[in-house]
C-alpha atoms as an extended CHARMM CRD file, in Angstrom:
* protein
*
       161  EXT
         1         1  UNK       CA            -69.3090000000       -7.4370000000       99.9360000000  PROA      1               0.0000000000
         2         2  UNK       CA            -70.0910000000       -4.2150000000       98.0110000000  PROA      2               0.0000000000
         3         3  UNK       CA            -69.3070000000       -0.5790000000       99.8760000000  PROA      3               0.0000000000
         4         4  UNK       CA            -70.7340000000        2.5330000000       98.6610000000  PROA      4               0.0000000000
         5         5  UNK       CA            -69.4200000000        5.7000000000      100.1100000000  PROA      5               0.0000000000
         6         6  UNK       CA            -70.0950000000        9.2550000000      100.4450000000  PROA      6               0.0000000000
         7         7  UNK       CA            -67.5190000000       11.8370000000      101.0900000000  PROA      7               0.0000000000
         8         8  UNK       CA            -67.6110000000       12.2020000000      104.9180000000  PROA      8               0.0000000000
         9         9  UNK       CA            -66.3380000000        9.1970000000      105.9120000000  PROA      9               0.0000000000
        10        10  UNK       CA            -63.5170000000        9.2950000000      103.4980000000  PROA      10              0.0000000000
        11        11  UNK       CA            -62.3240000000       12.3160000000      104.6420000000  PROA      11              0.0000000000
        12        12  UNK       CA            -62.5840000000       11.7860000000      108.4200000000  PROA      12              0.0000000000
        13        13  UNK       CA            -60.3740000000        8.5150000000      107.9980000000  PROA      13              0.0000000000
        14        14  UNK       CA            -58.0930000000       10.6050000000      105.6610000000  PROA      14              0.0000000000
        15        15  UNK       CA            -57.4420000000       13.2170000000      108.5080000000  PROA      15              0.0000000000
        16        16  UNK       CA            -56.3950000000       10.8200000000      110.8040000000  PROA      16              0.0000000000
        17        17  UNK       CA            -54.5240000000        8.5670000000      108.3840000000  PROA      17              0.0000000000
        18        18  UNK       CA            -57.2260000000        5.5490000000      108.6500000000  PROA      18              0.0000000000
        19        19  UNK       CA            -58.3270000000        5.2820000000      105.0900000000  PROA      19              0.0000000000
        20        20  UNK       CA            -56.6820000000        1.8500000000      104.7810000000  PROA      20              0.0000000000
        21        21  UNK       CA            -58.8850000000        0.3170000000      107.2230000000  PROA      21              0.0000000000
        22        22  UNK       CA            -61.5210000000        0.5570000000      105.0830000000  PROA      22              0.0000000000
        23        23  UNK       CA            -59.3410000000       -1.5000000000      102.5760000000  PROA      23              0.0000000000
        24        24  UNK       CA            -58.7510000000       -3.4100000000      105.6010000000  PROA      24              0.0000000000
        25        25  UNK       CA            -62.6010000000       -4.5760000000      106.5740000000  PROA      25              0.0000000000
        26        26  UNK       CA            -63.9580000000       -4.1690000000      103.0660000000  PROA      26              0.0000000000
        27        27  UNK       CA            -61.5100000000       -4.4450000000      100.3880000000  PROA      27              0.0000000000
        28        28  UNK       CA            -62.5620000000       -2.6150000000       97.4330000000  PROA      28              0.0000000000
        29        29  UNK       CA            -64.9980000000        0.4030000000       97.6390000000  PROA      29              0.0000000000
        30        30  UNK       CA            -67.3080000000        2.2000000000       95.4210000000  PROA      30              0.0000000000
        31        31  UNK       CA            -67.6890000000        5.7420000000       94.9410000000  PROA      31              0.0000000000
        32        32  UNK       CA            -69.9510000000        7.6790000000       92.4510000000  PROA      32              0.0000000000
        33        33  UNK       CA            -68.2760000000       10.8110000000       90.3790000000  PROA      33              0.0000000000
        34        34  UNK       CA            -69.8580000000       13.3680000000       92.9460000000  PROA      34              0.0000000000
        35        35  UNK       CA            -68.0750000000       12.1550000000       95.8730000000  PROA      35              0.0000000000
        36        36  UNK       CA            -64.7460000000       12.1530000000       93.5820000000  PROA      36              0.0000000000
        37        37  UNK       CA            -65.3010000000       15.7470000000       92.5850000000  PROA      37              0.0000000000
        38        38  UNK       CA            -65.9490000000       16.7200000000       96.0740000000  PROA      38              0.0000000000
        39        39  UNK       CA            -63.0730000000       15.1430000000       97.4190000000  PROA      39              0.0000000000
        40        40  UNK       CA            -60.2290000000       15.1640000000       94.9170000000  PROA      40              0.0000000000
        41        41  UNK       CA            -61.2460000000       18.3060000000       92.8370000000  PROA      41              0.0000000000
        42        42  UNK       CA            -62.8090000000       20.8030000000       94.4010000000  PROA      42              0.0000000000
        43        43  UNK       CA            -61.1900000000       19.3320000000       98.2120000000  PROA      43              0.0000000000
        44        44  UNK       CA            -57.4070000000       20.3220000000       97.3140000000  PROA      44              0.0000000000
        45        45  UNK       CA            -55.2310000000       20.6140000000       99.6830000000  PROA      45              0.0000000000
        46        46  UNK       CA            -57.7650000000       19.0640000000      101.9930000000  PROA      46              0.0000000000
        47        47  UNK       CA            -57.5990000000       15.8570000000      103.9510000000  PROA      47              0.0000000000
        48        48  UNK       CA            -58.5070000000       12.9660000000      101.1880000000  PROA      48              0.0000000000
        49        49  UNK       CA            -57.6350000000       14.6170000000       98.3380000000  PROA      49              0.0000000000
        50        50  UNK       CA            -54.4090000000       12.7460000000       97.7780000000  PROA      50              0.0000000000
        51        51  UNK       CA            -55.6940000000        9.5190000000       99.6880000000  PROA      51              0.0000000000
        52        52  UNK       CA            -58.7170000000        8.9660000000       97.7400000000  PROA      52              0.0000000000
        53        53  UNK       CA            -56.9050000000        9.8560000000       94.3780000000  PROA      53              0.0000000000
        54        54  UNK       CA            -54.3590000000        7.2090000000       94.9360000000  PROA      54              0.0000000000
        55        55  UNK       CA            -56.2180000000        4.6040000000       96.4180000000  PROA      55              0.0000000000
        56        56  UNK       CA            -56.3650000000        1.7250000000       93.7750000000  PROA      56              0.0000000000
        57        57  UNK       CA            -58.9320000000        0.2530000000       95.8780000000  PROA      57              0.0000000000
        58        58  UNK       CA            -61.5030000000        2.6030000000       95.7390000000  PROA      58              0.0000000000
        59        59  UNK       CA            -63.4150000000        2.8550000000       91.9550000000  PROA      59              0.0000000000
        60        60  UNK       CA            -65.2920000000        5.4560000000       91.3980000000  PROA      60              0.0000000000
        61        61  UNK       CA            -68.6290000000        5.4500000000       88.8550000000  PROA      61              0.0000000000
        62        62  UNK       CA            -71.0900000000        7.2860000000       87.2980000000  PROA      62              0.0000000000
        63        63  UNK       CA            -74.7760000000        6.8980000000       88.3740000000  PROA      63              0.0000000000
        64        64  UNK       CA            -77.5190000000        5.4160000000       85.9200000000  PROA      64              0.0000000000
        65        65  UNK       CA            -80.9280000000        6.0340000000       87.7180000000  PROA      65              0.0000000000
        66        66  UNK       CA            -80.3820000000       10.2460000000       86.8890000000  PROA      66              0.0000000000
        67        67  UNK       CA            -84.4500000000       10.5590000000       88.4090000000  PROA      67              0.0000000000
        68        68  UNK       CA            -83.5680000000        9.1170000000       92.0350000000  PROA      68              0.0000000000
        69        69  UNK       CA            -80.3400000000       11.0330000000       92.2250000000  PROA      69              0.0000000000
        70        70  UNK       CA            -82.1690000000       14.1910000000       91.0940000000  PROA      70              0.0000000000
        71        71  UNK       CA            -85.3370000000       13.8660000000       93.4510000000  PROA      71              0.0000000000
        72        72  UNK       CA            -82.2830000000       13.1210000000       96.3690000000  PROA      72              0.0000000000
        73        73  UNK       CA            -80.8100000000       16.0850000000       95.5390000000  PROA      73              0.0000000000
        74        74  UNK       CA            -83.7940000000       17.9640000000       96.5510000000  PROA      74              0.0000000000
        75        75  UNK       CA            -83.0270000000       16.7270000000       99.7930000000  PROA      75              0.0000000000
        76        76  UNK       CA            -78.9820000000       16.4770000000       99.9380000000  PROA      76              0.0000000000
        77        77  UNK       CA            -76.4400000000       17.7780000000       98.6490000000  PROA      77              0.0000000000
        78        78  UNK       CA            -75.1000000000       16.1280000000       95.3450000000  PROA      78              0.0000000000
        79        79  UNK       CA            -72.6730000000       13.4780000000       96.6740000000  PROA      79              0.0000000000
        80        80  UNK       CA            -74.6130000000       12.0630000000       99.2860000000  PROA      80              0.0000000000
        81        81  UNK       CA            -77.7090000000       11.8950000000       96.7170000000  PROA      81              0.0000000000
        82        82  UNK       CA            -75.3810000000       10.2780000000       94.1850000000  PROA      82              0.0000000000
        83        83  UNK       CA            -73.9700000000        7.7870000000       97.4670000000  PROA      83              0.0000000000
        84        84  UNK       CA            -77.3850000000        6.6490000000       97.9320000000  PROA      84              0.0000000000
        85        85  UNK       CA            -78.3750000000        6.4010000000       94.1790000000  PROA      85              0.0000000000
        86        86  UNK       CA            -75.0000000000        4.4730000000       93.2420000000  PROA      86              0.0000000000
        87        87  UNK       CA            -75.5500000000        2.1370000000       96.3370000000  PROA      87              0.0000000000
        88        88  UNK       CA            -79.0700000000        1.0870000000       95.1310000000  PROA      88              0.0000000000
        89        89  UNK       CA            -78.4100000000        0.5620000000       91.7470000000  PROA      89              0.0000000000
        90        90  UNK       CA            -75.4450000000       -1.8500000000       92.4360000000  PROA      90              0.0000000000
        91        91  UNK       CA            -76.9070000000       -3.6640000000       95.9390000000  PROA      91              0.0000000000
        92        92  UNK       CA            -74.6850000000       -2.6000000000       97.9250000000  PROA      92              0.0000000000
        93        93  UNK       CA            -74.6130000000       -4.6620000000      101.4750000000  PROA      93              0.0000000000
        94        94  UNK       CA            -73.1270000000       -1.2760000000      103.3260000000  PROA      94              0.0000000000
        95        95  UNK       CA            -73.0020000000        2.3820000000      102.4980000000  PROA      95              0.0000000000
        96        96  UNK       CA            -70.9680000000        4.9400000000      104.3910000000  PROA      96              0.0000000000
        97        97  UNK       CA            -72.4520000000        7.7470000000      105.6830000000  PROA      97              0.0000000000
        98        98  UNK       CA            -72.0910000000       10.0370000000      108.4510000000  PROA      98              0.0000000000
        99        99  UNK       CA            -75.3940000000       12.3820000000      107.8350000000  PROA      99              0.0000000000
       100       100  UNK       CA            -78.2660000000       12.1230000000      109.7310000000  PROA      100             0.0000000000
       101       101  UNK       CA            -80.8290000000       12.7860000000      107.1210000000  PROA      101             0.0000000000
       102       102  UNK       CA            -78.3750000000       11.0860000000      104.1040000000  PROA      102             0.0000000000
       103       103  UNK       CA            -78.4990000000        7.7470000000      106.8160000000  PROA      103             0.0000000000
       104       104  UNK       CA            -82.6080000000        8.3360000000      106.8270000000  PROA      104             0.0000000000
       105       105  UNK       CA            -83.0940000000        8.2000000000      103.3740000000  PROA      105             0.0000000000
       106       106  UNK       CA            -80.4680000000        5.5420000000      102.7550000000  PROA      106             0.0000000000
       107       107  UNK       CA            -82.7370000000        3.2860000000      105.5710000000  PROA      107             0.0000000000
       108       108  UNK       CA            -85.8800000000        4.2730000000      103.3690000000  PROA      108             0.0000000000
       109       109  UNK       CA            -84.2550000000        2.8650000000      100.6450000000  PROA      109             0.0000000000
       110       110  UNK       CA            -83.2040000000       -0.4850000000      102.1130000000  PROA      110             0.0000000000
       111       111  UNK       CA            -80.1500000000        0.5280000000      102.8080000000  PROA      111             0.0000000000
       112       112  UNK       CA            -77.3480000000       -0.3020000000      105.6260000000  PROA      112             0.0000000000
       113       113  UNK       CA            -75.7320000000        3.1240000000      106.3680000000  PROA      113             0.0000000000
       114       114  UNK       CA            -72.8180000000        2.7250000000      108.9330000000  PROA      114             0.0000000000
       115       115  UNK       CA            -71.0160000000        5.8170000000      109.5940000000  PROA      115             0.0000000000
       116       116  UNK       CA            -66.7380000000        6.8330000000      110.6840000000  PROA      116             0.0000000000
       117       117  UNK       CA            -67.2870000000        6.1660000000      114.6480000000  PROA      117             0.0000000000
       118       118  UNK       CA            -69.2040000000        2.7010000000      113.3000000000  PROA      118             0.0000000000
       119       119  UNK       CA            -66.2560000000        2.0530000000      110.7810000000  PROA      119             0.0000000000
       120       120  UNK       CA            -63.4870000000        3.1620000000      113.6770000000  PROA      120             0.0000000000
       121       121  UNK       CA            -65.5440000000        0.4450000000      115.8580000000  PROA      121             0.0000000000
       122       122  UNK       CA            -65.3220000000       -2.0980000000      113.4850000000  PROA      122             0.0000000000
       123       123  UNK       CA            -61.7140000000       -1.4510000000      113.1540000000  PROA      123             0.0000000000
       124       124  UNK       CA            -61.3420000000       -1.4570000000      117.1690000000  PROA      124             0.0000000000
       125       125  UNK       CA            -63.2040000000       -4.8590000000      117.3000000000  PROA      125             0.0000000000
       126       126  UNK       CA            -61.0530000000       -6.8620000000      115.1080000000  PROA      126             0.0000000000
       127       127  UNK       CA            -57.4580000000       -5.2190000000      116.3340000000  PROA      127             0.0000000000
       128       128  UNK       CA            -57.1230000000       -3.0120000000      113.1820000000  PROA      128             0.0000000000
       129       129  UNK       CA            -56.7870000000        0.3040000000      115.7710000000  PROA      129             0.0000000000
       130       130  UNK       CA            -55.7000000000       -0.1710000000      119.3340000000  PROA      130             0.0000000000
       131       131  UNK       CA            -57.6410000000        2.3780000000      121.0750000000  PROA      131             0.0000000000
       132       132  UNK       CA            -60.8240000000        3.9240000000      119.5600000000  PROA      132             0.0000000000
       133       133  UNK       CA            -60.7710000000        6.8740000000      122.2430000000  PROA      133             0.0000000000
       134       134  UNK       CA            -57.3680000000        8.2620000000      120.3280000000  PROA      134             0.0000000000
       135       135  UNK       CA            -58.9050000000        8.2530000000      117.0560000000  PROA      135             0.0000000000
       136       136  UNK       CA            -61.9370000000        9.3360000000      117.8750000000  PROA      136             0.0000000000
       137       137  UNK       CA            -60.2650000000       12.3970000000      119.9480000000  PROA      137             0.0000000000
       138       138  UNK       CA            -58.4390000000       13.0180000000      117.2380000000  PROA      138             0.0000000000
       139       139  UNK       CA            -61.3310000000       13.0420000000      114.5650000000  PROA      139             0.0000000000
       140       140  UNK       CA            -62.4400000000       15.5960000000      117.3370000000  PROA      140             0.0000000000
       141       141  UNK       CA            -59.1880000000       17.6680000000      116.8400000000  PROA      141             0.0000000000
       142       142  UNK       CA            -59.5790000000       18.0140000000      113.3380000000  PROA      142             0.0000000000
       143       143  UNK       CA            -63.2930000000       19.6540000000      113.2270000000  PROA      143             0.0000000000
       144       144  UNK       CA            -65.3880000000       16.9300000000      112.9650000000  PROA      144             0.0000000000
       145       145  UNK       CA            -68.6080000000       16.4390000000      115.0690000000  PROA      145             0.0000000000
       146       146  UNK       CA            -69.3690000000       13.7660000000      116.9380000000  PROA      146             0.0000000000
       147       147  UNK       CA            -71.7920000000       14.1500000000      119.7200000000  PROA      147             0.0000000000
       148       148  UNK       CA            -70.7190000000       13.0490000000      123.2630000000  PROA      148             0.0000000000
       149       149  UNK       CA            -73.6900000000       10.4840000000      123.5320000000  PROA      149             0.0000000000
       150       150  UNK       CA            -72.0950000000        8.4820000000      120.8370000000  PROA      150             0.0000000000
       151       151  UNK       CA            -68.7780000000        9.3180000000      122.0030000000  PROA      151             0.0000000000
       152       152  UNK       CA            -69.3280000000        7.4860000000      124.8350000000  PROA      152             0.0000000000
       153       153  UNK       CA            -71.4560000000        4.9580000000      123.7750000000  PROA      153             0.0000000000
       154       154  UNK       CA            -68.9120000000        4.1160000000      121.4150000000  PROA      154             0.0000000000
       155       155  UNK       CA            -66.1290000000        3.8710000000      124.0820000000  PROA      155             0.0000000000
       156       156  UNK       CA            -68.1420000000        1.8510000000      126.1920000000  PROA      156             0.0000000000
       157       157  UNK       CA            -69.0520000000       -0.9400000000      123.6660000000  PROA      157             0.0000000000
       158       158  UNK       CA            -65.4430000000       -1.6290000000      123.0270000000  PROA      158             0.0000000000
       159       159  UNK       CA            -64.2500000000       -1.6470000000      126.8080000000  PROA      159             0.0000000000
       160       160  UNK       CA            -62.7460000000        2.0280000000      126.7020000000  PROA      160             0.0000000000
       161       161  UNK       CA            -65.1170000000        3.6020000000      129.4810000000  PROA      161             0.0000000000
């Protein structure tokens, strides 16, 4: 299976010390040189910067198709363009994303988008995490946004609620 990701996901799961599990469900991941930049160079001293660097598992490479990442970037900011750009040129089957319009032009782009709450379910369905309400409360406690429809929804499809 071949994983794409942008940064968001990889720094959620950082913050709450989950990054394995995407070792875990996926094995090795994919990563273009925008998303490392953002994360390990100019994110120091944030969550992921340290995770990401030493993770053998995750490769990181440069895009080829230069005129879809630049007519993406129009649209998002440079590491999600580069996600989306890097996932079609090598196929990939899943690409981790968390935002909204990022996971609209992934879709337009035949693309599978899934983003931390779907990775955290994943994890919750196959015993990798024994209670998705704790992580996802603490993804809360750390700043990230998750809105309480899928919050819920979330909780509900694995038995929590």
């Amino acid at each position: 299976m071949i994983v794409v990701s942008d940064a968001s996901v990889l720094i959620g799961l950082s913050a709450i010390n989950r990054l394995i599990i995407l070792q875990s469900l996926f094995g090795e991941l994919l990563i273009p040189e925008a998303v490392y930049r953002e994360i390990v160079t100019a994110g120091k001293g944030r969550p992921g910067e340290h995770q990401v660097q030493a993770a053998t598992w995750i490769r990181y490479q440069a895009v080829v198709n230069l005129s879809l990442s630049a007519d993406l970037q129009g649209k998002l900011d440079d590491g999600e363009a580069e996600a989306i750009t890097l996932a079609v040129e090598v196929g990939a089957d899943i690409l981790l994303m968390d935002e909204r319009r990022g996971r609209q032009l992934a879709k337009s782009h035949g693309l599978r988008p899934l983003g931390t709450v779907g990775v955290l379910l994943r994890a919750r369905r196959v015993g990798l995490i024994g209670s998705l309400q704790a992580d996802l409360d603490a993804l809360l406690h750390m700043g990230f946004r998750i809105s309480q429809a899928i919050y819920h929804k979330a909780l509900i499809e694995v038995g929590e609620r």
